[in-house]
Amino acid sequence: MRLELTPRRQAGPFLNLAAPVLAVGFTAVVGAVLFAALGKPPLAALYAYFIEPLSEVWSLHELALKAAPLILIAVGLSVCFRSNNWNIGAEGQLIVGAIFASALPVLAPNATGPWVLPLMLILAMVGGALWAMIPAVLKNRFGTSEILVSLMLVYVAVLLLDYLVRGPWRNPEGFNFPESRSFGADALLPELISTGAWGGRGNWGIVIAVAAAVFTTIMLTRMLKGFEIKVGGASARAARFAGFDARRTTFFVFLFSGALAGLAGAVEVAGAIGQLRPSISPGYGFTAIIVAFLGRLHPIGIIAAGFLLALSYLGGEAAQISIGLSDRMAQVFQGVLLFSVLASDTLVRYRVKLVVVRAQERVAHD
Amino acid sequence: MAQPPLLSAHGITKSFGPLRACSGISLSLHEGEIVALLGENGAGKSTFVKLMFGALQPEEGGFEWRGAPVRFADPAAARAAGIGMVHQHFSLFEAFTVAQNIALALPGEAMDTLIERTRTVSETYGLPLDPNALVADLSAGERQRIEIVRCLIENPQLIIMDEPTSVLTPQEVEPLFNTLRTLRDEGRTILYISHKLEEVRALCQSAIVLRRGELITTLDPTDTSAKAIAEAMVGGTIAHLNRRAPSDAEALKDVLLKVDGLSHGSDSRFGTKLKDINFELRRGEVLGIAGMAGNGQSELFACLSGELRSEPGAITLHGVPAGQRGIEARRGRGAAFVPEERRGHSAVQSLTLTENLLLSRHRAQDGTVSRAGFIRGRVAHDMLNRIVRRMDVRAPDGPVTAAALSGGNLQKLVMGRELDRPLDLLVVNQPTWGVDAGASANIRQAILDLAAGGAGVVVISQDLDELFEIADRMAVIADGKLSDARPTVDLSRTDVGLLMGGSADRQEPALAP
């Protein structure tokens, strides 16, 4: 007896959309079971997780704050993944982007003017792209695994950041806390709505993220570059036949995804945080991988998926406060979600068949 | 009272969606005969054989085996009843020996008895084979013998052979036919699927012709001309190729493409190295490159197209060293390329037809992409309509992907894509592989027209009939070496066959004066 996966003739557009919805539903069910096992009322816990954060203005702002970096990174990763390049190190590229962006307000704290923030954003993209260039160049030159190299570089980036905020970039007036100095007003992302009934902390990061998603959609669907990426992902041989250099494509997608991850780093330090700290991201670079797949590697789908995963962060915090659930629950949710997205993707594309070898056949072979 | 037929089919019908692959097919196969199953691609041959072999189940109708109704749930049941099949594409593991490969198909057999039985079968039927040889070291003909022996070891009464000669040199065909005749004389029945009508006429006592899923006629091939059989298959008349002399005889002196000492190591373990290849191609001529599969054709194609780079001077295009130029740069100099494999090389299944055109048509001259890098959908769409009309591509309506096209129609689209722009040079590998007779004639005519218009064409093909039909000069590639090109009119099939077997370095075949 064995299980066989046979490809389905044609996965309809309906099933394609249904897969992520199914995955979310399955995650909710698993969550409910887990809550029950922990002795918490499942429905109340699910409510605290997924509905409560949506019911207040301040938490909607928080949602936008958390969704922005997720969307930015995932949009870049989707381009990478579509071309069959596996950048797993967006977290590191985010950190290096944040370091590059912070260089300006930290090293030149007296710089003021409207050019400061745009320059920081550009620096962040350069930093993220440079960090992502390392696995791309090593892959192209020596055939190394971009998965391993990009992942390992995350830890290098973490230590680099740690060194900077504890050493040379530590705030001289900061009582030896491992933090950089706080950024000046011109180095901060303005808030979208700062006062009034709808006011809150949400800043322009989310606008930048949506703009990046729209730009990427246009690139993927209307431009030759997007076509190159698509062909490269579908068949390396056909891409070579088309004259698309696989190394150039690899280089481009890593630079592109690294730049967007770096930008996400700038949005974090120049937005919600306002300074450089040893820890600037609760794993956005890794969570964005889930966002990219949940959004079906499509920039617009990624916007929706980004908000959903942002909700899982917020819900984790809320459930910790209101019903005393461990914040590890958020990570469990994210893991289950990625698992069920991949599983439902497989089930949409393949039919599972249980093959039973009949007795007479076995006898015939003996 | 006559014996009941070995196998008879009654009103076999099978549909795939709206397509009726087999529609009410009834026939009988008797003991001790070789019957040809003929039809164009898509006529329903392989569906019918799969139904017979239990790989598919008919919706209507049924089979009788020796007069008793029978239903094979799967190929294992068909094999147990006494039906064997030799597939066109080998399913052999190159890293294993002959006997190990045979053992894989017959689980539960002891290895030493298998080796013994392999020896017996191969001696009895004139299929020389060393059971302990590694498959990777064997030629295509020897590999086919493994498939045949593997089938015969189960002692089948009915043997289905799917295009067995497509991988053989002319010299290898006759021994195979002798084997098949021996099997027939023992009272076995052979269902012989082939596109090569002369072979069918030499071997088979009767021929069943399928067209669009229906049995059109059963005829006596020994008594019917190949042209008449082909017309029964197509259901119309087949146009003769029209060879025109190039209009501008002066221009023909130009050497368009010169290959000088081209050598290339192979990327893959079982690939073929190219060894010191030399030839010249002039305007207005079609150069044919014959050879058995896997003798370096794909490597040579990749070097000519620029998918593999070579020494700068090894390939000269228009008098300029081009060995280091990429495929797009060569396209920019008026060259076009059509590789053998369509799925995943010259076309991508998951892309739409328009996107597939863009694969080789995304340069500025094509107008499909703006200077800023945006794709001009309308231009590409007009291009698609033009090509579909010109090449008679049968595609479902609407924006479909290449997966929706049959192999033959996809090849028409790919050929049309390259012929749709002004060309100096066309390099094509297996231009009509898997394409039906009518469309093949169109493609060959297009190649001749292109040469008549002053372009040069390199046709790499394993189909000798095709090369004798369209090539002005012919060379043979064997084990990565290319023989000197000679005018086709001076060559016989025997000459080419000897070269295909790799005898170029041992002796030059005697040429007709």
PDB file of C-alpha atoms in Angstrom, chain B residues 170-302:
ATOM      1  CA  PRO B 170      19.194   1.335 -42.131  1.00  0.00           C
ATOM      2  CA  GLN B 171      21.598  -1.572 -41.547  1.00  0.00           C
ATOM      3  CA  GLU B 172      19.970  -2.393 -38.216  1.00  0.00           C
ATOM      4  CA  VAL B 173      16.471  -2.496 -39.655  1.00  0.00           C
ATOM      5  CA  GLU B 174      16.824  -5.686 -41.698  1.00  0.00           C
ATOM      6  CA  PRO B 175      17.936  -7.912 -38.760  1.00  0.00           C
ATOM      7  CA  LEU B 176      14.994  -6.567 -36.750  1.00  0.00           C
ATOM      8  CA  PHE B 177      12.629  -7.474 -39.558  1.00  0.00           C
ATOM      9  CA  ASN B 178      14.091 -10.979 -39.661  1.00  0.00           C
ATOM     10  CA  THR B 179      13.447 -11.301 -35.933  1.00  0.00           C
ATOM     11  CA  LEU B 180       9.867 -10.132 -36.393  1.00  0.00           C
ATOM     12  CA  ARG B 181       9.309 -12.583 -39.254  1.00  0.00           C
ATOM     13  CA  THR B 182      10.663 -15.431 -37.094  1.00  0.00           C
ATOM     14  CA  LEU B 183       8.204 -14.473 -34.371  1.00  0.00           C
ATOM     15  CA  ARG B 184       5.378 -14.399 -36.889  1.00  0.00           C
ATOM     16  CA  ASP B 185       6.314 -17.827 -38.232  1.00  0.00           C
ATOM     17  CA  GLU B 186       6.059 -19.167 -34.691  1.00  0.00           C
ATOM     18  CA  GLY B 187       2.423 -18.141 -34.775  1.00  0.00           C
ATOM     19  CA  ARG B 188       2.735 -14.919 -32.806  1.00  0.00           C
ATOM     20  CA  THR B 189       0.931 -11.778 -33.837  1.00  0.00           C
ATOM     21  CA  ILE B 190       2.639  -8.416 -34.165  1.00  0.00           C
ATOM     22  CA  LEU B 191       0.896  -5.060 -34.233  1.00  0.00           C
ATOM     23  CA  TYR B 192       3.383  -2.741 -35.884  1.00  0.00           C
ATOM     24  CA  ILE B 193       3.004   1.018 -35.455  1.00  0.00           C
ATOM     25  CA  SER B 194       5.081   3.090 -37.827  1.00  0.00           C
ATOM     26  CA  HIS B 195       5.186   6.203 -39.927  1.00  0.00           C
ATOM     27  CA  LYS B 196       7.582   4.664 -42.419  1.00  0.00           C
ATOM     28  CA  LEU B 197       5.355   3.379 -45.149  1.00  0.00           C
ATOM     29  CA  GLU B 198       8.045   1.633 -47.176  1.00  0.00           C
ATOM     30  CA  GLU B 199       8.866  -0.476 -44.133  1.00  0.00           C
ATOM     31  CA  VAL B 200       5.233  -1.295 -43.634  1.00  0.00           C
ATOM     32  CA  ARG B 201       5.020  -2.391 -47.252  1.00  0.00           C
ATOM     33  CA  ALA B 202       8.027  -4.655 -46.807  1.00  0.00           C
ATOM     34  CA  LEU B 203       6.944  -6.238 -43.551  1.00  0.00           C
ATOM     35  CA  CYS B 204       3.192  -6.267 -42.996  1.00  0.00           C
ATOM     36  CA  GLN B 205       0.416  -8.357 -44.499  1.00  0.00           C
ATOM     37  CA  SER B 206      -2.330  -5.910 -43.716  1.00  0.00           C
ATOM     38  CA  ALA B 207      -2.586  -2.339 -42.533  1.00  0.00           C
ATOM     39  CA  ILE B 208      -5.251  -0.676 -40.432  1.00  0.00           C
ATOM     40  CA  VAL B 209      -5.622   3.054 -41.079  1.00  0.00           C
ATOM     41  CA  LEU B 210      -7.014   5.318 -38.381  1.00  0.00           C
ATOM     42  CA  ARG B 211      -8.030   8.928 -38.915  1.00  0.00           C
ATOM     43  CA  ARG B 212      -9.545  11.259 -36.332  1.00  0.00           C
ATOM     44  CA  GLY B 213     -10.300   8.326 -34.053  1.00  0.00           C
ATOM     45  CA  GLU B 214     -12.093   6.240 -36.650  1.00  0.00           C
ATOM     46  CA  LEU B 215     -11.026   3.154 -38.514  1.00  0.00           C
ATOM     47  CA  ILE B 216     -10.974   4.333 -42.117  1.00  0.00           C
ATOM     48  CA  THR B 217      -9.892   1.255 -43.972  1.00  0.00           C
ATOM     49  CA  THR B 218      -7.954  -1.977 -43.810  1.00  0.00           C
ATOM     50  CA  LEU B 219      -5.701  -2.391 -46.802  1.00  0.00           C
ATOM     51  CA  ASP B 220      -3.054  -4.667 -48.199  1.00  0.00           C
ATOM     52  CA  PRO B 221       0.178  -2.677 -48.062  1.00  0.00           C
ATOM     53  CA  THR B 222       2.111  -4.992 -50.365  1.00  0.00           C
ATOM     54  CA  ASP B 223      -0.326  -4.070 -53.053  1.00  0.00           C
ATOM     55  CA  THR B 224      -0.861  -0.344 -52.370  1.00  0.00           C
ATOM     56  CA  SER B 225       1.607   2.446 -53.125  1.00  0.00           C
ATOM     57  CA  ALA B 226       3.116   4.419 -50.260  1.00  0.00           C
ATOM     58  CA  LYS B 227       1.521   7.562 -51.644  1.00  0.00           C
ATOM     59  CA  ALA B 228      -1.920   5.955 -51.671  1.00  0.00           C
ATOM     60  CA  ILE B 229      -1.453   4.752 -48.074  1.00  0.00           C
ATOM     61  CA  ALA B 230      -0.346   8.226 -46.990  1.00  0.00           C
ATOM     62  CA  GLU B 231      -3.378   9.753 -48.638  1.00  0.00           C
ATOM     63  CA  ALA B 232      -5.640   7.309 -46.849  1.00  0.00           C
ATOM     64  CA  MET B 233      -4.021   8.445 -43.587  1.00  0.00           C
ATOM     65  CA  VAL B 234      -4.358  12.155 -44.315  1.00  0.00           C
ATOM     66  CA  GLY B 235      -7.719  11.874 -46.013  1.00  0.00           C
ATOM     67  CA  GLY B 236      -6.707  13.999 -48.982  1.00  0.00           C
ATOM     68  CA  THR B 237      -3.937  14.473 -51.448  1.00  0.00           C
ATOM     69  CA  ILE B 238      -0.436  15.313 -50.297  1.00  0.00           C
ATOM     70  CA  ALA B 239       1.300  18.106 -52.140  1.00  0.00           C
ATOM     71  CA  HIS B 240       4.643  17.349 -53.693  1.00  0.00           C
ATOM     72  CA  LEU B 241       7.514  19.457 -52.464  1.00  0.00           C
ATOM     73  CA  ASN B 242       8.365  22.199 -54.832  1.00  0.00           C
ATOM     74  CA  ARG B 243      12.061  22.845 -55.213  1.00  0.00           C
ATOM     75  CA  ARG B 244      12.955  26.163 -56.767  1.00  0.00           C
ATOM     76  CA  ALA B 245      16.393  27.259 -57.828  1.00  0.00           C
ATOM     77  CA  PRO B 246      17.586  30.245 -55.807  1.00  0.00           C
ATOM     78  CA  SER B 247      16.823  33.454 -57.652  1.00  0.00           C
ATOM     79  CA  ASP B 248      20.199  35.118 -57.255  1.00  0.00           C
ATOM     80  CA  ALA B 249      22.869  32.621 -58.264  1.00  0.00           C
ATOM     81  CA  GLU B 250      25.717  35.103 -57.683  1.00  0.00           C
ATOM     82  CA  ALA B 251      24.968  35.509 -54.002  1.00  0.00           C
ATOM     83  CA  LEU B 252      25.314  31.781 -53.490  1.00  0.00           C
ATOM     84  CA  LYS B 253      29.057  32.014 -53.375  1.00  0.00           C
ATOM     85  CA  ASP B 254      28.870  33.717 -49.979  1.00  0.00           C
ATOM     86  CA  VAL B 255      29.825  31.507 -47.103  1.00  0.00           C
ATOM     87  CA  LEU B 256      27.195  32.281 -44.505  1.00  0.00           C
ATOM     88  CA  LEU B 257      28.295  30.048 -41.701  1.00  0.00           C
ATOM     89  CA  LYS B 258      31.685  28.451 -41.256  1.00  0.00           C
ATOM     90  CA  VAL B 259      32.432  25.951 -38.544  1.00  0.00           C
ATOM     91  CA  ASP B 260      36.134  25.389 -38.117  1.00  0.00           C
ATOM     92  CA  GLY B 261      37.574  22.873 -35.678  1.00  0.00           C
ATOM     93  CA  LEU B 262      34.652  23.056 -33.274  1.00  0.00           C
ATOM     94  CA  SER B 263      35.189  20.895 -30.207  1.00  0.00           C
ATOM     95  CA  HIS B 264      33.217  20.931 -27.014  1.00  0.00           C
ATOM     96  CA  GLY B 265      33.204  18.890 -23.855  1.00  0.00           C
ATOM     97  CA  SER B 266      29.852  17.663 -22.683  1.00  0.00           C
ATOM     98  CA  ASP B 267      28.105  19.044 -19.625  1.00  0.00           C
ATOM     99  CA  SER B 268      26.303  15.893 -18.654  1.00  0.00           C
ATOM    100  CA  ARG B 269      27.718  12.506 -17.822  1.00  0.00           C
ATOM    101  CA  PHE B 270      25.947  10.731 -20.652  1.00  0.00           C
ATOM    102  CA  GLY B 271      26.251  13.564 -23.161  1.00  0.00           C
ATOM    103  CA  THR B 272      28.435  13.500 -26.233  1.00  0.00           C
ATOM    104  CA  LYS B 273      31.635  15.452 -26.779  1.00  0.00           C
ATOM    105  CA  LEU B 274      31.982  17.281 -30.073  1.00  0.00           C
ATOM    106  CA  LYS B 275      35.258  16.497 -31.813  1.00  0.00           C
ATOM    107  CA  ASP B 276      36.777  18.790 -34.408  1.00  0.00           C
ATOM    108  CA  ILE B 277      33.690  19.604 -36.450  1.00  0.00           C
ATOM    109  CA  ASN B 278      34.149  21.422 -39.762  1.00  0.00           C
ATOM    110  CA  PHE B 279      31.645  22.539 -42.367  1.00  0.00           C
ATOM    111  CA  GLU B 280      30.615  25.493 -44.474  1.00  0.00           C
ATOM    112  CA  LEU B 281      27.148  26.642 -45.311  1.00  0.00           C
ATOM    113  CA  ARG B 282      26.496  28.854 -48.320  1.00  0.00           C
ATOM    114  CA  ARG B 283      23.540  30.996 -49.141  1.00  0.00           C
ATOM    115  CA  GLY B 284      20.720  29.182 -50.863  1.00  0.00           C
ATOM    116  CA  GLU B 285      21.571  25.716 -49.657  1.00  0.00           C
ATOM    117  CA  VAL B 286      20.100  23.226 -47.232  1.00  0.00           C
ATOM    118  CA  LEU B 287      22.734  21.231 -45.383  1.00  0.00           C
ATOM    119  CA  GLY B 288      21.414  18.041 -43.822  1.00  0.00           C
ATOM    120  CA  ILE B 289      23.061  16.497 -40.783  1.00  0.00           C
ATOM    121  CA  ALA B 290      22.017  12.902 -40.312  1.00  0.00           C
ATOM    122  CA  GLY B 291      22.770  10.670 -37.369  1.00  0.00           C
ATOM    123  CA  MET B 292      21.278   8.444 -34.716  1.00  0.00           C
ATOM    124  CA  ALA B 293      19.922  10.116 -31.587  1.00  0.00           C
ATOM    125  CA  GLY B 294      22.502  11.031 -28.978  1.00  0.00           C
ATOM    126  CA  ASN B 295      25.537  11.328 -31.225  1.00  0.00           C
ATOM    127  CA  GLY B 296      26.133  14.995 -30.476  1.00  0.00           C
ATOM    128  CA  GLN B 297      23.221  16.609 -32.309  1.00  0.00           C
ATOM    129  CA  SER B 298      21.974  18.624 -29.347  1.00  0.00           C
ATOM    130  CA  GLU B 299      25.500  19.709 -28.439  1.00  0.00           C
ATOM    131  CA  LEU B 300      26.150  20.792 -32.025  1.00  0.00           C
ATOM    132  CA  PHE B 301      22.852  22.650 -32.097  1.00  0.00           C
ATOM    133  CA  ALA B 302      23.652  24.420 -28.840  1.00  0.00           C
TER     134      ALA B 302
END
